[in-house]
mmCIF file of C-alpha atoms in Angstrom:
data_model
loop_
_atom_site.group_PDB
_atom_site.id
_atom_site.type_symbol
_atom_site.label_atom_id
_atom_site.label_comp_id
_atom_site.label_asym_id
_atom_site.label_seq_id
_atom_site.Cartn_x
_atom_site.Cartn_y
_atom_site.Cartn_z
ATOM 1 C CA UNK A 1 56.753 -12.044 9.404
ATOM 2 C CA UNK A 2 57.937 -8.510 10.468
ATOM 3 C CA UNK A 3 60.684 -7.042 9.043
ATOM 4 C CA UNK A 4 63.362 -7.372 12.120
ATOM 5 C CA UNK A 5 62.625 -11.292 11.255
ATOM 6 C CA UNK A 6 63.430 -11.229 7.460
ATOM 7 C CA UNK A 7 66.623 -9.034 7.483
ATOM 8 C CA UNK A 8 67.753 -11.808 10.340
ATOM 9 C CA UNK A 9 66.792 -14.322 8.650
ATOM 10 C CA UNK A 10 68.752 -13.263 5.431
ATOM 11 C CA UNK A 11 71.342 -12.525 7.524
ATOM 12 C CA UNK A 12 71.445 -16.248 8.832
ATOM 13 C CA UNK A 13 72.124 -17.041 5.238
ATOM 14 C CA UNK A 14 75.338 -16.197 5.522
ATOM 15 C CA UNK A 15 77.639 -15.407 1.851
ATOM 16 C CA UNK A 16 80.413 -16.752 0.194
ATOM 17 C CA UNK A 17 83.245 -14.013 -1.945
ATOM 18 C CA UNK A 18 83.482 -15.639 -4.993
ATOM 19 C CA UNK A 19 86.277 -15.062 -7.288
ATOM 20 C CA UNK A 20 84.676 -13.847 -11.358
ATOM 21 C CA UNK A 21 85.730 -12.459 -13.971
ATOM 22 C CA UNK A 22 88.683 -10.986 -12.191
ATOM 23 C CA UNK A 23 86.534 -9.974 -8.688
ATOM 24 C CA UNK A 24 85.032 -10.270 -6.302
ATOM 25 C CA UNK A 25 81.476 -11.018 -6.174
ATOM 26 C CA UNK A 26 79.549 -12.012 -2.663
ATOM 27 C CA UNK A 27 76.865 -14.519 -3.157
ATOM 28 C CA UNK A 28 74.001 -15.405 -0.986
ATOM 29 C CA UNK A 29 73.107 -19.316 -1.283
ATOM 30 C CA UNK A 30 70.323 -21.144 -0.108
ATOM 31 C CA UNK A 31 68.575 -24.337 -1.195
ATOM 32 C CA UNK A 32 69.173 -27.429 -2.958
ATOM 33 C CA UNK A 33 67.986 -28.325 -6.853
ATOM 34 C CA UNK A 34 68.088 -26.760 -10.448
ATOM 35 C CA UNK A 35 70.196 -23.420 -9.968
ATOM 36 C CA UNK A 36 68.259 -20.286 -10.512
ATOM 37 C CA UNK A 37 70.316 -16.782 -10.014
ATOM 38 C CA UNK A 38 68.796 -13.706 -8.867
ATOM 39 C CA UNK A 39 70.342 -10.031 -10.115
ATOM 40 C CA UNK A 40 69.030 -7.035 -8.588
ATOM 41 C CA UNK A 41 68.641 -3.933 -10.436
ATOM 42 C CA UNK A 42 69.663 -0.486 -9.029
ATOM 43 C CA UNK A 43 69.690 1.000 -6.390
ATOM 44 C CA UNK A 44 69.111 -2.603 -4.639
ATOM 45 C CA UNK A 45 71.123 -5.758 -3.240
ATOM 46 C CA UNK A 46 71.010 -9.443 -3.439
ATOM 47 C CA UNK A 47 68.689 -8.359 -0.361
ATOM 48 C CA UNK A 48 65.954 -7.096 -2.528
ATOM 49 C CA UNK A 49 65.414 -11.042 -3.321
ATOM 50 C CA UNK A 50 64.941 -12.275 0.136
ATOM 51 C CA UNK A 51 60.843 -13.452 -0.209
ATOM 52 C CA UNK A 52 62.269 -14.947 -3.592
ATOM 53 C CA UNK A 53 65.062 -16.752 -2.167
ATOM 54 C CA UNK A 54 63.265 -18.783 0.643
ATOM 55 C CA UNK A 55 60.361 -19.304 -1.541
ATOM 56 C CA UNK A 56 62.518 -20.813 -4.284
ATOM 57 C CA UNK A 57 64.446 -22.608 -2.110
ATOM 58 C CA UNK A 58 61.048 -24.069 -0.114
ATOM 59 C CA UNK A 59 60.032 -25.171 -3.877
ATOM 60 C CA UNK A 60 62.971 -27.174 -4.506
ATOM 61 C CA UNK A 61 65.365 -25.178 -5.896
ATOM 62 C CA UNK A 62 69.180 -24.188 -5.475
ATOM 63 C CA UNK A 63 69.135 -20.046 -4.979
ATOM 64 C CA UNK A 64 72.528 -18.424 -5.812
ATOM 65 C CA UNK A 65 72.202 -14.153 -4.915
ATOM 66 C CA UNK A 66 74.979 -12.060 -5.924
ATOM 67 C CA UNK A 67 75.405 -8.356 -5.052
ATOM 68 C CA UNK A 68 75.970 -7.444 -8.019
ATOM 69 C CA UNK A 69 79.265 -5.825 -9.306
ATOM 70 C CA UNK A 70 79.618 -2.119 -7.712
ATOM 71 C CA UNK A 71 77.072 -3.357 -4.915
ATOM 72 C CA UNK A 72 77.044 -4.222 -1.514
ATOM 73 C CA UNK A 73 80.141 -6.529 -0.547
ATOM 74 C CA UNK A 74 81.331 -7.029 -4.429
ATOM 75 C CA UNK A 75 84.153 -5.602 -5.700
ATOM 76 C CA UNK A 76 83.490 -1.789 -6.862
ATOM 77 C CA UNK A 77 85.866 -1.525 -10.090
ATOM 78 C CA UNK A 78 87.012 2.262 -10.077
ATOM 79 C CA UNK A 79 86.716 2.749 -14.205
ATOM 80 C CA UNK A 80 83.646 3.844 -15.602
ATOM 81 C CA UNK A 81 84.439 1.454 -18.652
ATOM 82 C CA UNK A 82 83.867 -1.424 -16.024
ATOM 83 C CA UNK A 83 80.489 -1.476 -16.228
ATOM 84 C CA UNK A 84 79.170 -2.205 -19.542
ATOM 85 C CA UNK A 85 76.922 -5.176 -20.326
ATOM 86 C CA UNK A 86 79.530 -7.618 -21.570
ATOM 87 C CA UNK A 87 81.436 -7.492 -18.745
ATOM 88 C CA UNK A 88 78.592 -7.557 -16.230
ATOM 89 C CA UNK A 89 77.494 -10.701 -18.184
ATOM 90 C CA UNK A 90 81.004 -12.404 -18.025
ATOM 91 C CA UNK A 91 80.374 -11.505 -14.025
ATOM 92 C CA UNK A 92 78.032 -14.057 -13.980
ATOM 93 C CA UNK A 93 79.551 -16.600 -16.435
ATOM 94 C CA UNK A 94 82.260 -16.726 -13.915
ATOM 95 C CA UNK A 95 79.860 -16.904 -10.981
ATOM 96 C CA UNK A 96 78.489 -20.144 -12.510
ATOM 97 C CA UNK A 97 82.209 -21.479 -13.313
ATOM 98 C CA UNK A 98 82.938 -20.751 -9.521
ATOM 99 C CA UNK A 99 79.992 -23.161 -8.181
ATOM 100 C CA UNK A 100 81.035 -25.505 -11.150
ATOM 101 C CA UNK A 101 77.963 -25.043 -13.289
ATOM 102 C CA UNK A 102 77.315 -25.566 -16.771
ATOM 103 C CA UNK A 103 73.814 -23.335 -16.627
ATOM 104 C CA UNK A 104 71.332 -21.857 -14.406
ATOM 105 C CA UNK A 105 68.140 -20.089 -14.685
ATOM 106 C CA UNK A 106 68.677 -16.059 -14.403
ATOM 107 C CA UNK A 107 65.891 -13.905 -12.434
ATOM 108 C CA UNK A 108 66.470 -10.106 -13.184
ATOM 109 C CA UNK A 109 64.816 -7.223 -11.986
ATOM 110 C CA UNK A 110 65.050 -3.610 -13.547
ATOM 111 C CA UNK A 111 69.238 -3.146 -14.185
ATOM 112 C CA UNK A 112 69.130 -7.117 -13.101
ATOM 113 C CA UNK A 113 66.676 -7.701 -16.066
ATOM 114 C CA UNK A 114 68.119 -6.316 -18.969
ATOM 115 C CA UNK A 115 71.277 -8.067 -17.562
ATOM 116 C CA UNK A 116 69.326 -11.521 -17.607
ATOM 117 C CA UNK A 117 68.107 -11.021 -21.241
ATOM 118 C CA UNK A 118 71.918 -9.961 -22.516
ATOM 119 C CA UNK A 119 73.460 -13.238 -20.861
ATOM 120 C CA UNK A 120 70.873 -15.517 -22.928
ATOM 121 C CA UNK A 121 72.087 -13.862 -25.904
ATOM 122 C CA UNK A 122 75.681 -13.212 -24.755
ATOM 123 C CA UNK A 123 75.795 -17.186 -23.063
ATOM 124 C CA UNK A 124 72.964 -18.954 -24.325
ATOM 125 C CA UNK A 125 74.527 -22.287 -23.737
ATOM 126 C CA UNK A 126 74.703 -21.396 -19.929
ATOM 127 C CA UNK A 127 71.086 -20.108 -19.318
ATOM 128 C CA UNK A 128 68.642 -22.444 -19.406
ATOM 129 C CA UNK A 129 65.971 -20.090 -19.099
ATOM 130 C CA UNK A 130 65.321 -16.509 -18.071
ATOM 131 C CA UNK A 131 62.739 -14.181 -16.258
ATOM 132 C CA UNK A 132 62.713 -10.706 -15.828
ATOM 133 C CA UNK A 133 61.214 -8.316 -14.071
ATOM 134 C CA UNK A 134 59.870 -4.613 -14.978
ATOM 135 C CA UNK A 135 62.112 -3.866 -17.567
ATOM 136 C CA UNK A 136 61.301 -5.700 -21.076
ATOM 137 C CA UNK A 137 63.595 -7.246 -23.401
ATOM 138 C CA UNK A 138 64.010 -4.755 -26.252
ATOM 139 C CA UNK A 139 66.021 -5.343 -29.589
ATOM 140 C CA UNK A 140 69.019 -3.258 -29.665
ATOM 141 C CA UNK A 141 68.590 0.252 -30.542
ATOM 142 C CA UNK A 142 69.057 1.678 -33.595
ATOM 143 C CA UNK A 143 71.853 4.161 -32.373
ATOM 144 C CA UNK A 144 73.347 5.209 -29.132
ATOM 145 C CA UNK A 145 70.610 5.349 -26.656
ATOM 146 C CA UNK A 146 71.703 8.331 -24.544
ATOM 147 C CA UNK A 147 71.335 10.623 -28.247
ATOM 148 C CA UNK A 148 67.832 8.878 -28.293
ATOM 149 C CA UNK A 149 66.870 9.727 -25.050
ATOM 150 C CA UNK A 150 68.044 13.326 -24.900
ATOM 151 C CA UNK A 151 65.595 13.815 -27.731
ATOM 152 C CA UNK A 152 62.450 12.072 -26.543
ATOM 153 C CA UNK A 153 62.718 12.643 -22.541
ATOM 154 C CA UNK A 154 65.039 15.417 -22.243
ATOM 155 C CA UNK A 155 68.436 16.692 -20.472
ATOM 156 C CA UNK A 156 65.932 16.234 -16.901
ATOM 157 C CA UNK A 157 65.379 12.379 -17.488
ATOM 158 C CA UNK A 158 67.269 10.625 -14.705
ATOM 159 C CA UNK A 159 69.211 8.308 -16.685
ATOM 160 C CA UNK A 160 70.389 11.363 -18.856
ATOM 161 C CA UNK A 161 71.519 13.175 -15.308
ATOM 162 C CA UNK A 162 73.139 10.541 -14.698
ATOM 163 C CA UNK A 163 75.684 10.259 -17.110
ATOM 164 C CA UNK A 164 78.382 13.026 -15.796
ATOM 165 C CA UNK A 165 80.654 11.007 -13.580
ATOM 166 C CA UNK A 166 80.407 12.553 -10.212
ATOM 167 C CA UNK A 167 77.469 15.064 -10.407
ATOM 168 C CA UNK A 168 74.716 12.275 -8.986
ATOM 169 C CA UNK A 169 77.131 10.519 -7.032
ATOM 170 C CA UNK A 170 77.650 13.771 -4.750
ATOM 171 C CA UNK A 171 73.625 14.424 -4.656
ATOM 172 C CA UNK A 172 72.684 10.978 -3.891
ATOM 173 C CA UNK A 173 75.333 10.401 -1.186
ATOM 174 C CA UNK A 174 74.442 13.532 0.359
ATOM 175 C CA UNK A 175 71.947 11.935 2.679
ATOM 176 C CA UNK A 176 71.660 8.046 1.642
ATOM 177 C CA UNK A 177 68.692 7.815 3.793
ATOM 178 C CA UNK A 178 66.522 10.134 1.871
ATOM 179 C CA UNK A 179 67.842 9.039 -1.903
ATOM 180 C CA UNK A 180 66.983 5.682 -1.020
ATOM 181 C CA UNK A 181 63.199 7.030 0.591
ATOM 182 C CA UNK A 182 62.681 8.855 -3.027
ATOM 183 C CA UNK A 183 63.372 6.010 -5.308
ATOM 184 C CA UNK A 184 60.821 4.274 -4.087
ATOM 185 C CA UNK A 185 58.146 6.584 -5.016
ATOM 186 C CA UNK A 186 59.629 8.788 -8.285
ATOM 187 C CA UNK A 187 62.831 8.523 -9.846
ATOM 188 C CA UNK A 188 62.408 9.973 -13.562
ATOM 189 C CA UNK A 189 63.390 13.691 -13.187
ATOM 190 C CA UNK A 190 66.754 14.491 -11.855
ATOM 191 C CA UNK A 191 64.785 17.661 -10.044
ATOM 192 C CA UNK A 192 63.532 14.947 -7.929
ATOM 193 C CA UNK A 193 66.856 14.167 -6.308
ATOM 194 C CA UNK A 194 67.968 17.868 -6.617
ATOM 195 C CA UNK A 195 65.259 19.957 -4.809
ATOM 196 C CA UNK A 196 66.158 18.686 -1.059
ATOM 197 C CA UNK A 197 63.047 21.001 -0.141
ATOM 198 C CA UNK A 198 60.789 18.617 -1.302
ATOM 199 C CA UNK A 199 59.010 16.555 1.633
ATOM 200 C CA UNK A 200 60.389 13.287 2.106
ATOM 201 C CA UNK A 201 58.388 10.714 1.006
ATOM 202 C CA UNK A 202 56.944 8.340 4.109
ATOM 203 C CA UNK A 203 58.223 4.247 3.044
ATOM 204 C CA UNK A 204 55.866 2.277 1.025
ATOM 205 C CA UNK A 205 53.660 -0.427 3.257
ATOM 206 C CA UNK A 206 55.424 -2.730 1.774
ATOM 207 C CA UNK A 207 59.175 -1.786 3.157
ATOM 208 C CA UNK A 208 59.842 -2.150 6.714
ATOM 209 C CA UNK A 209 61.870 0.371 8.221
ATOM 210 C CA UNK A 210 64.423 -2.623 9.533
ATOM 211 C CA UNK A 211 64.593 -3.245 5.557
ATOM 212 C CA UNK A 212 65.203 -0.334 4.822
ATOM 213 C CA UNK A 213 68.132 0.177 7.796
ATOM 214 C CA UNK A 214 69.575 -2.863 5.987
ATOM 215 C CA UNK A 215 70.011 -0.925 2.646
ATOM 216 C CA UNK A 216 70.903 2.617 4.184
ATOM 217 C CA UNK A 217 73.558 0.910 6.033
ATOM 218 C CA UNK A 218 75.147 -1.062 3.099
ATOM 219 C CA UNK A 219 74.879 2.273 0.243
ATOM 220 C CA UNK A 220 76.247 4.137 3.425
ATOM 221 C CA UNK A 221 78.878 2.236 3.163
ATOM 222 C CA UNK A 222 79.398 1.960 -0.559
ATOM 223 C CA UNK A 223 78.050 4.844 -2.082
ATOM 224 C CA UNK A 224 75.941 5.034 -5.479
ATOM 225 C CA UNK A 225 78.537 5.275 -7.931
ATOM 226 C CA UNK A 226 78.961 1.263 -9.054
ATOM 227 C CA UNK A 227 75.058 1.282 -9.725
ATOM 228 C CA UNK A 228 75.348 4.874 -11.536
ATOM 229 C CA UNK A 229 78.074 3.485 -13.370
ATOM 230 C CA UNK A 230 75.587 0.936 -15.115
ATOM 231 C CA UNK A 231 73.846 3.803 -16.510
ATOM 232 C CA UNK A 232 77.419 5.471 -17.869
ATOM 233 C CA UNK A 233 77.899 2.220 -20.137
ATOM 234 C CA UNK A 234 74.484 2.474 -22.014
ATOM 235 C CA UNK A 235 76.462 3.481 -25.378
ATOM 236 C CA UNK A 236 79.902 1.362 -24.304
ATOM 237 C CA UNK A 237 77.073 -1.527 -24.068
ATOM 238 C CA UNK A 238 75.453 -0.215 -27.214
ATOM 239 C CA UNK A 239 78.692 0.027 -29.185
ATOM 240 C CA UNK A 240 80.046 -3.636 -28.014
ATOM 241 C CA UNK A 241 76.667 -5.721 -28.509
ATOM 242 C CA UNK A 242 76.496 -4.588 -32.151
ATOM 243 C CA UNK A 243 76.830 -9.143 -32.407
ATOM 244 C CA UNK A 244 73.927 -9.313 -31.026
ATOM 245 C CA UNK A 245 71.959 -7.548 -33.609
ATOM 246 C CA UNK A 246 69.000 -9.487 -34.581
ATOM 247 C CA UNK A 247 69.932 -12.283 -32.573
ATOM 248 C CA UNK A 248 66.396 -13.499 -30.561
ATOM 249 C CA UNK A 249 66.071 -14.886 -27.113
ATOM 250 C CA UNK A 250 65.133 -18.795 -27.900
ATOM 251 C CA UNK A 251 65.423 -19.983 -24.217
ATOM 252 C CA UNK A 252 62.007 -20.467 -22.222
ATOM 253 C CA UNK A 253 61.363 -16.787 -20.891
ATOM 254 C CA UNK A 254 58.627 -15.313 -18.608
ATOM 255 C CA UNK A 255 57.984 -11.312 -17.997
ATOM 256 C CA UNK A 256 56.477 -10.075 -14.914
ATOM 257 C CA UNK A 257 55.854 -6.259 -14.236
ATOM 258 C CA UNK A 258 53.297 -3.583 -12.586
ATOM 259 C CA UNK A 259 50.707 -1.837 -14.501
ATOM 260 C CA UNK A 260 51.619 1.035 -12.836
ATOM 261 C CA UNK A 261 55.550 1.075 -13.753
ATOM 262 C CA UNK A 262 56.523 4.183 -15.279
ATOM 263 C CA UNK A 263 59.320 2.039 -17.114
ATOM 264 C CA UNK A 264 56.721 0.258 -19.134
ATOM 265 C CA UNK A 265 54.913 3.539 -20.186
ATOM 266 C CA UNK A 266 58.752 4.471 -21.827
ATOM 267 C CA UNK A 267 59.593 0.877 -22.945
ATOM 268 C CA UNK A 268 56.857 -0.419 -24.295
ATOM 269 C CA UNK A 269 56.170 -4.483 -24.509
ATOM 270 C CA UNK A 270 54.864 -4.816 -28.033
ATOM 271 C CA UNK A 271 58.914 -4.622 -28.780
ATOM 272 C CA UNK A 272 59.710 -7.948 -26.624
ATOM 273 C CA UNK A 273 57.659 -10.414 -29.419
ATOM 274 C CA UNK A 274 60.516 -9.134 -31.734
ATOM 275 C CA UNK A 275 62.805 -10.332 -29.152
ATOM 276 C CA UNK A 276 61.639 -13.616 -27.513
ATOM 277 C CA UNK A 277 60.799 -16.880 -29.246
ATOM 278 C CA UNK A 278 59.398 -18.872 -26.062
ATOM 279 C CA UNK A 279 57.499 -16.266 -23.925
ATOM 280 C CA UNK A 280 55.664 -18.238 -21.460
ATOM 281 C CA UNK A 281 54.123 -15.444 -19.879
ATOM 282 C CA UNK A 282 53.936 -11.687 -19.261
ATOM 283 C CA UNK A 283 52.311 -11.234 -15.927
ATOM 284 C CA UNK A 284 50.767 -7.751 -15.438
ATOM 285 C CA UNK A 285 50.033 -7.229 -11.754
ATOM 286 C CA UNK A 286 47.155 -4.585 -11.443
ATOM 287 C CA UNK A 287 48.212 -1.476 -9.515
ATOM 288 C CA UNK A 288 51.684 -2.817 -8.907
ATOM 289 C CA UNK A 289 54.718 -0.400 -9.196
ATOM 290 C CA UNK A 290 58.569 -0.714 -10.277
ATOM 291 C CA UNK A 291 59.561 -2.252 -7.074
ATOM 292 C CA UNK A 292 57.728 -5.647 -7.550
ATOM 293 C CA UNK A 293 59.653 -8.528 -6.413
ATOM 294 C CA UNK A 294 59.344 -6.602 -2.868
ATOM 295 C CA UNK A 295 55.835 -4.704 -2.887
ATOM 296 C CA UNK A 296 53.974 -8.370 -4.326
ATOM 297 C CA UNK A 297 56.394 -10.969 -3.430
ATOM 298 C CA UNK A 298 53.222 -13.736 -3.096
ATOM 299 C CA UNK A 299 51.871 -13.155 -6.766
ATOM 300 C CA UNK A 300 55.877 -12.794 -8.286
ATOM 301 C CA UNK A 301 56.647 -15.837 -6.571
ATOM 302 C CA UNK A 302 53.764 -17.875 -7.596
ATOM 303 C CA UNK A 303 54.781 -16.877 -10.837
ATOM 304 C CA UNK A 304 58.134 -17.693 -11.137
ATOM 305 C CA UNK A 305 57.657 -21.111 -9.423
ATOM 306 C CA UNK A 306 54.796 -22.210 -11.954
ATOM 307 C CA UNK A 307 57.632 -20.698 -14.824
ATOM 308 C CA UNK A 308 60.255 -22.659 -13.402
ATOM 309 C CA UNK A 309 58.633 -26.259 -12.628
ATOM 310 C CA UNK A 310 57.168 -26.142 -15.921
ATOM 311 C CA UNK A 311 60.968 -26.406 -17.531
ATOM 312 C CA UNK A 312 60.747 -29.866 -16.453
#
């Protein structure tokens, strides 16, 4: 299918604004079954799950696709302190007491992922099981994780140049187009988004350029700052799960990543056995990068299918 053909298709979807933990959050559905919800990760849209969503749906299963809050056509809270983990997590709470749900399966990728593995501590009674993609589920840190960044990647480490409210914002929305053309290649050093004399990058195989129109249009629109702000709330996030401490993931779980994701090489997975008590499976695809869900969407969704028929 070419790439005119999927963002149509999506687009035939249609959404629904639904009304969650005090805004607005709009929701792709598609499907019929056991509920699974997809968060995206950053910069990225519901739309970064469209070979998920029909595939799920195809299998039997009821899709629900927010953008997530700060994204797309959900509400963009203004305050920095809007962002944190809790709150993102009540997000979807209220997204599953909008469609009248008691649970749902969560599918996160990168931001989306370590959202997935807070709500199954944060609501364990609403997720009945949880995947996620690229980023492993890591106990919580011993202190504030910006302090133990700075001193193990540096003030250049993009989540670190990051953190000053309005100094990425103006360098990324500069010229959308070529932010969005650089994540998908390398994102780690802030000189990487700085230096516009560097060559732009040509679009992976995977991304057709009508896919990628789709996303320049909507962070055209919107901006980067709701998705930066994610990165702004690593020590509010840090500060307010200090509950969570020791508390393991006991729900059926499955990890999926790339074996060439630079986030595994600074997160390692030997941490996640500490973590989850019913790993089903941690899917290594060879030569896959951070961008999975979209570069191998046949071998993710084969995955997650087998994961989620064998709940019963």
């Amino acid at each position: 299918m070419q790439g005119q053909q999927r963002v149509d298709e999506w687009k035939r979807l249609g959404s629904t604004q639904v009304t969650a933990n005090g805004i607005d959050l709009r929701v792709v559905e598609h499907g019929t079954g056991a509920p699974v919800v997809f968060c995206h990760g950053f910069p990225e849209l519901g739309f970064s799950w469209r070979h998920q969503v029909f595939a799920l749906a195809d299998a039997g299963f009821r899709t629900l696709t927010p953008d997530m809050r700060g994204y797309g056509g959900s509400s963009r809270p203004e305050r920095i302190d809007q962002y944190d983990m809790v709150t993102i997590c009540g997000d979807l709470a209220g997204l599953l007491d909008a469609y009248g749900l008691e649970d749902a399966i969560f599918v996160g990728h990168d931001w989306g992922a370590s959202v997935v593995w807070h709500m199954a501590r944060e609501y364990p009674d609403r997720v009945r099981a949880v995947a996620g993609l690229s980023v492993p589920a890591t106990p919580r840190s011993s202190g504030p994780p910006t302090a133990i960044m700075r001193s193990r990647l540096g003030e250049e480490f993009y989540m670190i140049w990051f953190q000053e409210p309005g100094v990425a914002d103006q360098v990324l929305n500069a010229d959308v187009r070529r932010t969005l053309q650089q994540v998908q290649v390398e994102i780690l050093r802030a000189q990487n988004f700085q230096d516009t004399s560097l060559p732009m990058p040509p679009l992976p195989e995977w991304l057709d350029p009508a896919e990628f129109d789709y996303y320049v249009e909507s962070f055209t629109a919107t901006g980067f700052t709701g998705g930066l702000n994610y990165y702004r709330n690593l020590d509010r996030t840090w500060e307010r799960t200090e509950h969570l401490e020791g508390v393991k993931i006991g729900q059926p779980s499955l990890f999926i990543a790339g074996s060439t994701d630079p986030v595994i090489q600074f997160t390692p997975l030997h941490k996640m056995s500490a973590l989850l008590s019913d790993l089903r499976g941690s899917v290594i695809l060879d030569g896959a990068g951070h961008w999975i869900q979209q570069e191998r969407p046949d071998e993710v969704n084969a995955a997650l299918i087998e994961f989620v028929r064998g709940l019963g």
